[in-house]
mmCIF file of C-alpha atoms in Angstrom:
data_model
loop_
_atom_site.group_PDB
_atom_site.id
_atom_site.type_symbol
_atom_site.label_atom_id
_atom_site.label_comp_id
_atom_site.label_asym_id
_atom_site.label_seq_id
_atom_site.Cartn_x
_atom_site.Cartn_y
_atom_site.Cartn_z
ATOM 1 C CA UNK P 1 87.185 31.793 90.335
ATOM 2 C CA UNK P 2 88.452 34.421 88.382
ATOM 3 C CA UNK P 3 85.287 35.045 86.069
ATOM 4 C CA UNK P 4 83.032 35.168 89.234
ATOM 5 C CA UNK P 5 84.712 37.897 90.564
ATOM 6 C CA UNK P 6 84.790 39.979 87.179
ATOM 7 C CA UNK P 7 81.342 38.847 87.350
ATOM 8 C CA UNK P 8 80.672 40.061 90.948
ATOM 9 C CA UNK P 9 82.621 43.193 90.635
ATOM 10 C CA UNK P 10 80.635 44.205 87.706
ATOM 11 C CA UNK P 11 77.544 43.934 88.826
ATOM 12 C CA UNK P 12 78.589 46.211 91.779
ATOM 13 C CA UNK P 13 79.670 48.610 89.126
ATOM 14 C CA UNK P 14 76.587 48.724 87.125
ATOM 15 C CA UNK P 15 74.650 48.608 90.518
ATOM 16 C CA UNK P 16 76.156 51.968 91.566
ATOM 17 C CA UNK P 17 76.041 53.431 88.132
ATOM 18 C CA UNK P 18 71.974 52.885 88.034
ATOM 19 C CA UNK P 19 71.758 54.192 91.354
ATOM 20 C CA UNK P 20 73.957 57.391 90.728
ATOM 21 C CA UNK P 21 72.063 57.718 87.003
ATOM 22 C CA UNK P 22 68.822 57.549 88.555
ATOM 23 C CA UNK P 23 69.652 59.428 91.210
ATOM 24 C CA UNK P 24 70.462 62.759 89.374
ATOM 25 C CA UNK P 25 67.630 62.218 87.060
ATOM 26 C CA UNK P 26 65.088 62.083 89.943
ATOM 27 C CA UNK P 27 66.887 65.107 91.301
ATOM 28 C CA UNK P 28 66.159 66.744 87.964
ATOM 29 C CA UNK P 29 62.718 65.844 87.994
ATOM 30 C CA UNK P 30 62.301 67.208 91.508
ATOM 31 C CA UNK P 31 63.716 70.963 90.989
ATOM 32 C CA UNK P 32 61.340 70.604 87.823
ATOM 33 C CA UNK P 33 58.491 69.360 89.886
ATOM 34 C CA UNK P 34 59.193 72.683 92.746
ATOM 35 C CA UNK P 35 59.208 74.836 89.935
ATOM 36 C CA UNK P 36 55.987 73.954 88.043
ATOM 37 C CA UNK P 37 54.465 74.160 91.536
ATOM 38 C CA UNK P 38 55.400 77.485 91.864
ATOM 39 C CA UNK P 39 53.887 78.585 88.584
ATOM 40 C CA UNK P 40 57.730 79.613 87.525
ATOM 41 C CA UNK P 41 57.301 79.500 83.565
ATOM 42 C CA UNK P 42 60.752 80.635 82.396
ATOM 43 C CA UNK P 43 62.278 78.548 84.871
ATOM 44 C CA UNK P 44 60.377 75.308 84.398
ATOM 45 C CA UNK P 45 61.421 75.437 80.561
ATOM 46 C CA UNK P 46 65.138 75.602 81.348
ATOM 47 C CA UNK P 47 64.715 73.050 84.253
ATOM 48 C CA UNK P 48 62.848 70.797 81.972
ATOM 49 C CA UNK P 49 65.983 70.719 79.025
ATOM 50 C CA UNK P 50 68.635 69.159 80.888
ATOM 51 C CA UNK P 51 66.010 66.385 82.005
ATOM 52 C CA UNK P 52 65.558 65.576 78.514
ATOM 53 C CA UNK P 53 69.525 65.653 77.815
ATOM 54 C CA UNK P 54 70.664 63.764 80.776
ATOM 55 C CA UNK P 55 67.799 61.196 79.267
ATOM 56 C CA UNK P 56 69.132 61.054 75.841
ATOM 57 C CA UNK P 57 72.615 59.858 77.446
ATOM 58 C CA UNK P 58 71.171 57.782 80.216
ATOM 59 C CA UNK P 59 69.061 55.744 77.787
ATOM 60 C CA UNK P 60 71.995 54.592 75.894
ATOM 61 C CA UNK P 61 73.650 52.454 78.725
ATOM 62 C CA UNK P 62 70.832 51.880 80.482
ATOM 63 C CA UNK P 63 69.606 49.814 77.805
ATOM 64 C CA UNK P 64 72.498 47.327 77.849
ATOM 65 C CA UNK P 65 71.213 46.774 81.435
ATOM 66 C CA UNK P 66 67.531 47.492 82.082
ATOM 67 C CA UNK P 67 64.266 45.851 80.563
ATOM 68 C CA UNK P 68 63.248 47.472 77.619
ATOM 69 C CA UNK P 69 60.293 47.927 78.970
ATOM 70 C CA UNK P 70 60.785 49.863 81.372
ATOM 71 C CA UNK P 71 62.679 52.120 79.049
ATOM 72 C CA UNK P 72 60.112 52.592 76.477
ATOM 73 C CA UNK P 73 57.708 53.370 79.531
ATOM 74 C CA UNK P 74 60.523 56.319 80.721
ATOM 75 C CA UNK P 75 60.777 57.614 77.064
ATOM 76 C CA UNK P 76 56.862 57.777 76.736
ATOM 77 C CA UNK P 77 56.306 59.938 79.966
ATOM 78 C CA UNK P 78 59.317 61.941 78.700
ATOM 79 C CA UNK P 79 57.649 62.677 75.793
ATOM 80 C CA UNK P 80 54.533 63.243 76.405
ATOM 81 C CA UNK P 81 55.249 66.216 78.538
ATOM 82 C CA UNK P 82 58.070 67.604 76.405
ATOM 83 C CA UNK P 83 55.331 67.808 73.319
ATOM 84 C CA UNK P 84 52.901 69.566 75.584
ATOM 85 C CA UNK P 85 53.599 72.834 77.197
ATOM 86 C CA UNK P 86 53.739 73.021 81.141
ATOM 87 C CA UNK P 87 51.865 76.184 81.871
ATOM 88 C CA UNK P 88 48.725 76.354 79.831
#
């Protein structure tokens, strides 16, 4: 009985931890989204930097717990727009 409750407990951990990761990351991505919107070029480049940190860390643990897949998707869309420039 023990083991299911480590078992339970941690799953509720690692539930709120994806929820909390993701959830600043989409924030990110939305303030970056506003920005390009509004043409903002200086702006858009220092939004766009801590996406790509908070990534770099994220990654790491989420890929103890989330398909790889989905990962490598993330990291592909990441950088593709990081190698291209927003404003042309």
């Amino acid at each position: 009985i023990t083991g299911f409750c480590v078992i339970i407990s941690c799953s509720f951990f690692i539930q709120h931890y994806l929820e909390k990761s993701s959830e600043m990351l989409l924030n990110e991505i939305e303030k970056l989204e506003k920005v390009v919107i509004m043409s903002e070029n200086e702006i858009a480049n220092k939004v766009e930097q801590p996406i790509i940190e908070n990534w770099d860390k994220t990654k790491k643990i989420w890929s103890a717990l989330v398909d790889h897949k989905e990962l490598d998707s993330i990291e592909e869309i990441i950088k593709r727009s990081y190698n291209k420039p927003l404003f042309c």
